[in-house]
């Protein structure tokens, strides 16, 4: 259900230069109080984190455990029970390894549990407001949670450009739903599909770990970049707006996912609708931040839906790095990767829709991204700040 538009969408911002536990705690308290602390009635909070893969916190792939600790400590101190969870990317079913590598496992204690969002099953959801999905299969735990805090990591994303609050909710769907969204071969359709999922059950509050963000070709193989902020707010699109400004976007609505969300009326359509508390807008950008490679923003608006035809970012195997684990074949939404068990993967270029899920999920970085001439130019323009 679309909430009535407030006079202003409030986003709280606080500087945070490191993951020192006390510094994170202080900054989080500031950001939340500036945004307006949420009222939690049922005494139970689900923290939807970003636990994409079993990656160490300093790689900036996942929400840092110190941020999760600070949120859960605050919730517990107010008498709430807390569960921290996510659906990792498709195939990382080794829960113990995932929780250990990301540091999330160490957060479990009295009043705080951790796990996978799928551990209570999923159910099918249909919604008259869907634009591209017919139905979605979504985590029961997420749908039934009385209060959800969306604890997103600020990252670039080679398909959606930015991964933050709205994109983080994509992880509440099951593998089949996510594969279907990625198999569309259109960035515009993917953006609408992610927004369809988001509107099913928008989170009640959002916190962004933008202390160490990811730049370049995220969300798995970009580079960590210190950005030094914690953001908070009730409206995910408003918080994502501020997060995109940290990434040096002058007009966040040029990002297809942000435009799709704004067109649904689920948040601000103009910066004047956002009240940023705790910072001036021109303090946010991290100078020199490298955006993801994508020509979409450089194309005229009427061509953006067809961008995939012009920009060929395609997967390319680096054999020396491949451990022949078969993960890429399992994540491919259109079964374009073949090969015997234990053999090197082979990509069928006719069927490949260039979603780059194989690149995102390859555990060794062996499935690299090959850029065509136009994409390479776009990358250079971005490095020079265009
Ligand atoms: S490319 Fe990556 S995911 Fe695919 S088999 Fe090789 S190591 Fe595994
Ligand atoms: S081969 Fe890789 S890029 Fe191509 S469709 Fe499959 S997962 Fe996507």
CSV table of C-alpha atoms and ligand atoms in Angstrom, one decimal:
chain,number,residue,atom,x,y,z
A,1,UNK,CA,0.0,0.0,0.0
A,2,UNK,CA,1.4,3.4,-0.9
A,3,UNK,CA,1.6,5.7,2.1
A,4,UNK,CA,0.3,9.3,1.8
A,5,UNK,CA,3.2,11.6,0.9
A,6,UNK,CA,4.7,13.4,3.9
A,7,UNK,CA,5.6,17.1,3.8
A,8,UNK,CA,9.3,16.1,3.8
A,9,UNK,CA,11.1,12.8,3.7
A,10,UNK,CA,13.7,13.0,6.5
A,11,UNK,CA,17.1,11.4,6.1
A,12,UNK,CA,19.6,11.4,9.0
A,13,UNK,CA,23.3,11.4,8.3
A,14,UNK,CA,26.3,11.1,10.6
A,15,UNK,CA,30.0,10.9,9.9
A,16,UNK,CA,31.7,7.7,10.8
A,17,UNK,CA,35.3,7.2,9.8
A,18,UNK,CA,35.9,3.6,11.0
A,19,UNK,CA,34.4,0.4,12.3
A,20,UNK,CA,35.5,1.1,15.9
A,21,UNK,CA,32.5,-0.2,17.9
A,22,UNK,CA,32.0,2.9,19.9
A,23,UNK,CA,32.4,5.2,16.9
A,24,UNK,CA,29.8,3.2,15.0
A,25,UNK,CA,27.4,3.1,17.9
A,26,UNK,CA,27.7,6.9,18.4
A,27,UNK,CA,27.2,7.6,14.7
A,28,UNK,CA,24.3,5.2,14.4
A,29,UNK,CA,22.5,6.9,17.4
A,30,UNK,CA,23.1,10.3,15.8
A,31,UNK,CA,21.8,9.3,12.3
A,32,UNK,CA,18.7,7.6,13.8
A,33,UNK,CA,17.9,10.4,16.1
A,34,UNK,CA,18.3,12.9,13.2
A,35,UNK,CA,16.0,10.8,11.1
A,36,UNK,CA,13.4,10.4,13.9
A,37,UNK,CA,13.7,7.2,15.9
A,38,UNK,CA,11.1,4.7,14.9
A,39,UNK,CA,8.4,3.4,17.3
A,40,UNK,CA,8.5,-0.3,17.6
A,41,UNK,CA,5.3,-1.8,19.1
A,42,UNK,CA,5.5,-5.6,19.0
A,43,UNK,CA,8.9,-6.1,20.7
A,44,UNK,CA,10.3,-8.0,17.8
A,45,UNK,CA,12.6,-6.7,15.1
A,46,UNK,CA,13.9,-8.4,11.9
A,47,UNK,CA,17.2,-6.8,10.6
A,48,UNK,CA,17.4,-7.6,6.9
A,49,UNK,CA,21.1,-7.4,6.3
A,50,UNK,CA,23.1,-7.8,3.1
A,51,UNK,CA,24.8,-11.1,3.3
A,52,UNK,CA,25.4,-11.7,-0.5
A,53,UNK,CA,28.2,-14.2,-0.1
A,54,UNK,CA,30.7,-15.6,2.4
A,55,UNK,CA,33.0,-12.6,2.2
A,56,UNK,CA,35.1,-11.0,4.9
A,57,UNK,CA,33.7,-7.6,6.1
A,58,UNK,CA,36.7,-5.6,4.8
A,59,UNK,CA,35.8,-6.6,1.2
A,60,UNK,CA,32.7,-4.4,1.5
A,61,UNK,CA,30.4,-7.0,-0.1
A,62,UNK,CA,28.2,-7.3,3.0
A,63,UNK,CA,26.8,-5.1,5.7
A,64,UNK,CA,29.5,-4.8,8.4
A,65,UNK,CA,28.9,-6.7,11.6
A,66,UNK,CA,29.7,-3.7,13.7
A,67,UNK,CA,26.8,-1.8,12.2
A,68,UNK,CA,24.5,-4.8,12.8
A,69,UNK,CA,25.8,-5.0,16.3
A,70,UNK,CA,25.1,-1.4,17.0
A,71,UNK,CA,21.6,-1.7,15.6
A,72,UNK,CA,20.8,-4.9,17.5
A,73,UNK,CA,22.3,-3.5,20.8
A,74,UNK,CA,20.0,-0.5,20.5
A,75,UNK,CA,17.0,-2.6,19.8
A,76,UNK,CA,17.8,-5.0,22.7
A,77,UNK,CA,18.3,-2.1,25.1
A,78,UNK,CA,14.8,-1.1,24.4
A,79,UNK,CA,13.4,-4.5,25.2
A,80,UNK,CA,13.1,-5.9,21.7
A,81,UNK,CA,14.1,-9.4,20.5
A,82,UNK,CA,16.2,-9.3,17.3
A,83,UNK,CA,16.7,-11.6,14.4
A,84,UNK,CA,19.4,-10.8,11.8
A,85,UNK,CA,19.0,-12.6,8.4
A,86,UNK,CA,19.3,-12.5,4.6
A,87,UNK,CA,19.0,-14.8,1.6
A,88,UNK,CA,22.5,-15.1,0.2
A,89,UNK,CA,23.1,-15.1,-3.5
A,90,UNK,CA,21.5,-18.2,-4.9
A,91,UNK,CA,23.9,-20.9,-4.1
A,92,UNK,CA,25.6,-20.2,-0.8
A,93,UNK,CA,23.7,-22.7,1.1
A,94,UNK,CA,26.5,-23.4,3.6
A,95,UNK,CA,24.9,-21.4,6.3
A,96,UNK,CA,27.7,-21.9,8.9
A,97,UNK,CA,30.4,-20.7,6.5
A,98,UNK,CA,28.3,-17.7,5.4
A,99,UNK,CA,27.7,-16.6,9.0
A,100,UNK,CA,31.3,-17.1,10.0
A,101,UNK,CA,32.9,-15.4,7.0
A,102,UNK,CA,30.6,-12.3,7.2
A,103,UNK,CA,31.0,-12.0,11.0
A,104,UNK,CA,27.3,-12.2,11.4
A,105,UNK,CA,27.5,-15.5,13.3
A,106,UNK,CA,29.4,-13.8,16.1
A,107,UNK,CA,26.5,-11.5,16.8
A,108,UNK,CA,24.2,-14.2,18.2
A,109,UNK,CA,23.6,-13.9,21.9
A,110,UNK,CA,20.7,-13.7,24.3
A,111,UNK,CA,17.9,-11.8,22.6
A,112,UNK,CA,19.7,-11.8,19.2
A,113,UNK,CA,19.4,-14.7,16.7
A,114,UNK,CA,20.9,-15.0,13.2
A,115,UNK,CA,20.1,-17.0,10.2
A,116,UNK,CA,18.8,-17.2,6.6
A,117,UNK,CA,15.6,-15.5,5.5
A,118,UNK,CA,14.5,-18.7,3.9
A,119,UNK,CA,14.5,-20.7,7.1
A,120,UNK,CA,10.7,-20.4,7.6
A,121,UNK,CA,10.0,-21.1,3.9
A,122,UNK,CA,8.5,-18.8,1.2
A,123,UNK,CA,5.1,-18.0,-0.1
A,124,UNK,CA,3.7,-16.8,-3.4
A,125,UNK,CA,2.5,-13.2,-3.5
A,126,UNK,CA,0.5,-11.4,-6.2
A,127,UNK,CA,-0.1,-7.7,-6.2
A,128,UNK,CA,-2.3,-5.5,-8.4
A,129,UNK,CA,0.4,-2.9,-8.4
A,130,UNK,CA,3.0,-5.2,-10.0
A,131,UNK,CA,4.2,-3.9,-13.3
A,132,UNK,CA,6.3,-6.8,-14.6
A,133,UNK,CA,6.0,-9.7,-12.2
A,134,UNK,CA,3.0,-12.0,-12.2
A,135,UNK,CA,3.8,-13.4,-8.8
A,136,UNK,CA,6.8,-13.5,-6.5
A,137,UNK,CA,7.9,-16.0,-3.9
A,138,UNK,CA,9.0,-14.2,-0.8
A,139,UNK,CA,10.4,-15.2,2.6
A,140,UNK,CA,7.7,-15.9,5.2
A,141,UNK,CA,10.0,-14.6,7.9
A,142,UNK,CA,10.3,-11.3,6.1
A,143,UNK,CA,6.6,-11.0,5.2
A,144,UNK,CA,5.4,-11.8,8.7
A,145,UNK,CA,7.9,-9.7,10.7
A,146,UNK,CA,6.2,-7.1,12.8
A,147,UNK,CA,9.0,-4.6,12.2
A,148,UNK,CA,11.8,-4.7,9.6
A,149,UNK,CA,15.0,-2.7,9.7
A,150,UNK,CA,16.7,-2.7,6.3
A,151,UNK,CA,20.4,-2.7,7.0
A,152,UNK,CA,21.9,-2.0,3.5
A,153,UNK,CA,25.4,-1.8,2.3
A,154,UNK,CA,26.3,1.0,-0.1
A,155,UNK,CA,27.7,-0.6,-3.2
A,156,UNK,CA,27.9,-0.2,-7.0
A,157,UNK,CA,26.2,-2.8,-9.1
A,158,UNK,CA,27.1,-3.7,-12.6
A,159,UNK,CA,23.4,-4.2,-13.6
A,160,UNK,CA,21.5,-1.7,-11.4
A,161,UNK,CA,24.3,0.8,-10.9
A,162,UNK,CA,23.6,1.3,-7.2
A,163,UNK,CA,22.9,-1.3,-4.6
A,164,UNK,CA,21.4,0.1,-1.4
A,165,UNK,CA,18.1,0.1,0.4
A,166,UNK,CA,15.7,-0.7,-2.4
A,167,UNK,CA,18.0,-3.3,-4.0
A,168,UNK,CA,18.6,-4.9,-0.6
A,169,UNK,CA,14.9,-6.0,-0.5
A,170,UNK,CA,15.5,-8.0,-3.7
A,171,UNK,CA,17.1,-10.6,-1.4
A,172,UNK,CA,13.8,-11.4,0.3
A,173,UNK,CA,12.7,-13.3,-2.8
A,174,UNK,CA,13.6,-16.9,-3.5
A,175,UNK,CA,16.1,-18.0,-6.1
A,176,UNK,CA,13.5,-18.8,-8.8
A,177,UNK,CA,12.0,-15.3,-8.5
A,178,UNK,CA,15.3,-13.6,-8.6
A,179,UNK,CA,16.5,-15.7,-11.6
A,180,UNK,CA,13.4,-14.7,-13.5
A,181,UNK,CA,14.0,-11.0,-12.9
A,182,UNK,CA,17.6,-11.3,-14.0
A,183,UNK,CA,16.7,-13.3,-17.1
A,184,UNK,CA,14.7,-10.5,-18.6
A,185,UNK,CA,17.7,-9.1,-20.6
A,186,UNK,CA,16.5,-5.6,-19.9
A,187,UNK,CA,17.8,-3.2,-17.3
A,188,UNK,CA,14.5,-1.4,-17.3
A,189,UNK,CA,12.5,-4.6,-16.7
A,190,UNK,CA,14.9,-5.6,-13.9
A,191,UNK,CA,14.5,-2.2,-12.2
A,192,UNK,CA,10.7,-2.6,-12.4
A,193,UNK,CA,10.9,-6.2,-11.1
A,194,UNK,CA,13.0,-5.1,-8.1
A,195,UNK,CA,10.5,-2.4,-7.4
A,196,UNK,CA,7.6,-4.9,-7.7
A,197,UNK,CA,9.3,-6.9,-4.9
A,198,UNK,CA,10.0,-3.8,-2.8
A,199,UNK,CA,6.3,-2.7,-2.7
A,200,UNK,CA,5.1,-6.0,-1.4
A,201,UNK,CA,6.3,-5.1,2.1
A,202,UNK,CA,8.5,-2.0,2.3
A,203,UNK,CA,10.8,-2.0,5.3
A,204,UNK,CA,9.8,0.1,8.3
A,205,UNK,CA,13.2,1.7,8.7
A,206,UNK,CA,16.4,1.9,6.8
A,207,UNK,CA,20.1,2.1,7.8
A,208,UNK,CA,22.9,2.3,5.4
A,209,UNK,CA,26.4,1.2,6.1
A,210,UNK,CA,28.3,3.7,3.9
A,211,UNK,CA,31.4,3.7,6.1
A,212,UNK,CA,33.3,1.5,3.7
A,213,UNK,CA,31.4,1.4,0.4
A,214,UNK,CA,32.2,-0.5,-2.8
A,215,UNK,CA,33.2,1.3,-6.0
A,216,UNK,CA,33.8,0.1,-9.5
A,217,UNK,CA,32.0,-3.0,-10.8
A,218,UNK,CA,30.2,-4.2,-7.7
A,219,UNK,CA,28.4,-5.9,-6.1
A,220,UNK,CA,31.0,-8.7,-5.6
A,221,UNK,CA,34.2,-7.6,-7.3
A,222,UNK,CA,34.4,-3.8,-7.0
A,223,UNK,CA,36.9,-2.2,-4.7
A,224,UNK,CA,36.3,-1.1,-1.1
A,225,UNK,CA,36.2,2.7,-0.8
A,226,UNK,CA,36.1,4.7,2.4
A,227,UNK,CA,33.1,7.0,2.2
A,228,UNK,CA,32.6,7.7,6.0
A,229,UNK,CA,28.8,8.0,6.5
A,230,UNK,CA,25.9,6.3,8.2
A,231,UNK,CA,22.5,7.1,6.8
A,232,UNK,CA,19.1,6.4,8.3
A,233,UNK,CA,15.5,7.1,7.5
A,234,UNK,CA,12.0,5.7,7.2
A,235,UNK,CA,11.7,6.1,3.4
A,236,UNK,CA,14.0,3.8,1.4
A,237,UNK,CA,14.0,5.9,-1.7
A,238,UNK,CA,14.9,9.1,0.1
A,239,UNK,CA,17.8,7.3,1.9
A,240,UNK,CA,19.0,5.8,-1.4
A,241,UNK,CA,18.9,9.3,-2.9
A,242,UNK,CA,21.4,10.6,-0.3
A,243,UNK,CA,23.4,7.4,-0.7
A,244,UNK,CA,23.6,8.0,-4.5
A,245,UNK,CA,24.9,11.5,-3.9
A,246,UNK,CA,27.7,10.0,-1.8
A,247,UNK,CA,28.5,8.0,-5.0
A,248,UNK,CA,28.7,11.4,-6.9
A,249,UNK,CA,25.4,11.1,-8.8
A,250,UNK,CA,24.2,14.6,-9.5
A,251,UNK,CA,20.7,13.4,-10.4
A,252,UNK,CA,19.9,10.0,-8.8
A,253,UNK,CA,16.7,9.7,-10.9
A,254,UNK,CA,18.9,8.9,-13.9
A,255,UNK,CA,19.5,5.6,-12.3
A,256,UNK,CA,16.8,3.3,-13.8
A,257,UNK,CA,16.0,1.6,-10.4
A,258,UNK,CA,15.6,5.0,-8.7
A,259,UNK,CA,13.4,6.3,-11.5
A,260,UNK,CA,11.3,3.1,-11.4
A,261,UNK,CA,10.8,3.5,-7.7
A,262,UNK,CA,10.0,7.3,-7.9
A,263,UNK,CA,7.5,6.7,-10.7
A,264,UNK,CA,5.5,4.5,-8.3
A,265,UNK,CA,5.1,7.3,-5.8
A,266,UNK,CA,6.9,5.4,-3.0
A,267,UNK,CA,9.2,8.3,-2.2
A,268,UNK,CA,10.6,11.6,-3.4
A,269,UNK,CA,10.6,12.6,-7.0
A,270,UNK,CA,12.7,15.7,-6.4
A,271,UNK,CA,15.5,16.5,-3.9
A,272,UNK,CA,13.5,19.4,-2.5
A,273,UNK,CA,11.2,16.8,-1.0
A,274,UNK,CA,14.0,15.5,1.2
A,275,UNK,CA,15.2,17.1,4.4
A,276,UNK,CA,18.8,15.9,5.0
A,277,UNK,CA,19.6,16.3,8.7
A,278,UNK,CA,23.2,16.2,10.0
A,279,UNK,CA,24.9,17.2,6.7
A,280,UNK,CA,24.8,19.6,3.8
A,281,UNK,CA,24.2,18.0,0.4
A,282,UNK,CA,27.5,19.2,-0.9
A,283,UNK,CA,29.3,17.4,2.0
A,284,UNK,CA,28.1,14.0,0.9
A,285,UNK,CA,30.0,13.2,-2.4
A,286,UNK,CA,33.1,11.1,-2.1
A,287,UNK,CA,35.4,12.8,-4.6
A,288,UNK,CA,36.8,10.3,-7.1
A,289,UNK,CA,34.3,7.6,-6.5
A,290,UNK,CA,34.2,5.2,-9.4
A,291,UNK,CA,30.7,4.3,-10.6
A,292,UNK,CA,30.0,0.9,-12.2
A,293,UNK,CA,30.5,0.5,-15.9
A,294,UNK,CA,27.3,1.0,-17.7
A,295,UNK,CA,26.4,3.2,-20.7
A,296,UNK,CA,22.8,3.5,-19.6
A,297,UNK,CA,23.1,6.9,-18.0
A,298,UNK,CA,25.1,8.2,-21.0
A,299,UNK,CA,22.5,7.3,-23.5
A,300,UNK,CA,19.5,9.5,-24.5
A,301,UNK,CA,16.5,8.6,-22.3
A,302,UNK,CA,14.5,7.1,-25.2
A,303,UNK,CA,17.4,4.6,-25.8
A,304,UNK,CA,17.9,3.4,-22.3
A,305,UNK,CA,15.5,0.4,-22.4
A,306,UNK,CA,17.6,-0.9,-25.3
A,307,UNK,CA,20.9,-0.2,-23.7
A,308,UNK,CA,22.0,-3.8,-23.5
A,309,UNK,CA,22.1,-3.9,-27.3
A,310,UNK,CA,24.8,-1.2,-27.4
A,311,UNK,CA,26.8,-1.9,-24.3
A,312,UNK,CA,28.2,-5.3,-24.3
A,313,UNK,CA,29.4,-6.2,-20.9
A,314,UNK,CA,29.7,-9.9,-21.2
A,315,UNK,CA,31.1,-12.7,-19.0
A,316,UNK,CA,34.5,-14.1,-20.0
A,317,UNK,CA,36.2,-17.0,-18.3
A,318,UNK,CA,39.8,-16.6,-16.9
A,319,UNK,CA,40.7,-20.3,-17.0
A,320,UNK,CA,43.7,-19.9,-14.6
A,321,UNK,CA,41.4,-18.7,-11.9
A,322,UNK,CA,38.6,-21.2,-12.4
A,323,UNK,CA,38.3,-24.0,-9.9
A,324,UNK,CA,35.5,-25.7,-11.9
A,325,UNK,CA,33.0,-25.6,-9.1
A,326,UNK,CA,30.0,-25.3,-11.4
A,327,UNK,CA,28.4,-22.4,-9.5
A,328,UNK,CA,28.2,-20.2,-12.6
A,329,UNK,CA,26.1,-22.9,-14.3
A,330,UNK,CA,23.7,-23.1,-11.4
A,331,UNK,CA,23.1,-19.4,-11.1
A,332,UNK,CA,22.6,-18.7,-14.8
A,333,UNK,CA,18.9,-17.7,-15.2
A,334,UNK,CA,18.7,-18.9,-18.8
A,335,UNK,CA,20.9,-22.0,-18.6
A,336,UNK,CA,23.5,-20.5,-21.0
A,337,UNK,CA,26.4,-22.2,-19.2
A,338,UNK,CA,27.1,-25.8,-19.9
A,339,UNK,CA,29.9,-28.2,-19.2
A,340,UNK,CA,30.5,-31.6,-17.6
A,341,UNK,CA,30.7,-31.8,-13.9
A,342,UNK,CA,34.2,-30.8,-12.9
A,343,UNK,CA,34.9,-29.3,-16.3
A,344,UNK,CA,35.5,-25.7,-17.3
A,345,UNK,CA,32.2,-23.9,-18.0
A,346,UNK,CA,31.2,-23.1,-21.6
A,347,UNK,CA,29.1,-20.0,-22.3
A,348,UNK,CA,26.5,-20.3,-25.1
A,349,UNK,CA,26.6,-16.7,-26.5
A,350,UNK,CA,23.3,-17.1,-28.3
A,351,UNK,CA,21.4,-17.7,-25.1
A,352,UNK,CA,23.4,-15.5,-22.8
A,353,UNK,CA,21.3,-12.4,-21.7
A,354,UNK,CA,24.4,-10.7,-20.2
A,355,UNK,CA,22.9,-10.4,-16.7
A,356,UNK,CA,26.4,-11.1,-15.2
A,357,UNK,CA,25.0,-13.2,-12.4
A,358,UNK,CA,27.7,-15.7,-13.1
A,359,UNK,CA,30.3,-12.9,-12.6
A,360,UNK,CA,28.6,-11.8,-9.4
A,361,UNK,CA,28.5,-15.3,-7.9
A,362,UNK,CA,31.8,-16.8,-9.0
A,363,UNK,CA,33.7,-17.4,-5.8
A,364,UNK,CA,37.2,-16.9,-7.3
A,365,UNK,CA,36.7,-14.0,-9.7
A,366,UNK,CA,37.3,-16.3,-12.7
A,367,UNK,CA,34.2,-15.1,-14.5
A,368,UNK,CA,35.4,-11.7,-15.5
A,369,UNK,CA,33.5,-8.9,-17.3
A,370,UNK,CA,34.6,-8.2,-20.9
A,371,UNK,CA,33.8,-4.7,-22.0
A,372,UNK,CA,33.2,-3.8,-25.6
A,373,UNK,CA,34.5,-0.6,-27.2
A,374,UNK,CA,31.5,1.5,-26.1
A,375,UNK,CA,31.6,0.1,-22.6
A,376,UNK,CA,35.3,0.8,-22.2
A,377,UNK,CA,34.7,4.4,-23.3
A,378,UNK,CA,31.9,4.7,-20.8
A,379,UNK,CA,34.2,3.4,-18.1
A,380,UNK,CA,36.9,6.0,-19.0
A,381,UNK,CA,34.3,8.8,-19.0
A,382,UNK,CA,33.1,7.7,-15.6
A,383,UNK,CA,36.7,7.7,-14.2
A,384,UNK,CA,37.1,11.2,-15.5
A,385,UNK,CA,33.9,12.2,-13.7
A,386,UNK,CA,31.4,12.4,-16.5
B,1,LIG,S1,34.0,-19.6,-13.5
B,1,LIG,FE1,33.8,-19.4,-11.3
B,1,LIG,S2,31.8,-20.2,-10.8
B,1,LIG,FE2,32.3,-20.9,-12.8
B,1,LIG,S3,33.2,-22.9,-12.5
B,1,LIG,FE3,34.9,-21.5,-12.6
B,1,LIG,S4,35.3,-20.9,-10.5
B,1,LIG,FE4,33.2,-21.8,-10.5
B,2,LIG,S1,26.1,-16.8,-18.9
B,2,LIG,FE1,26.3,-15.4,-17.2
B,2,LIG,S2,25.8,-13.4,-18.0
B,2,LIG,FE2,25.1,-14.9,-19.5
B,2,LIG,S3,22.9,-15.2,-18.9
B,2,LIG,FE3,24.1,-16.8,-17.8
B,2,LIG,S4,24.6,-15.9,-15.8
B,2,LIG,FE4,23.9,-14.2,-17.2
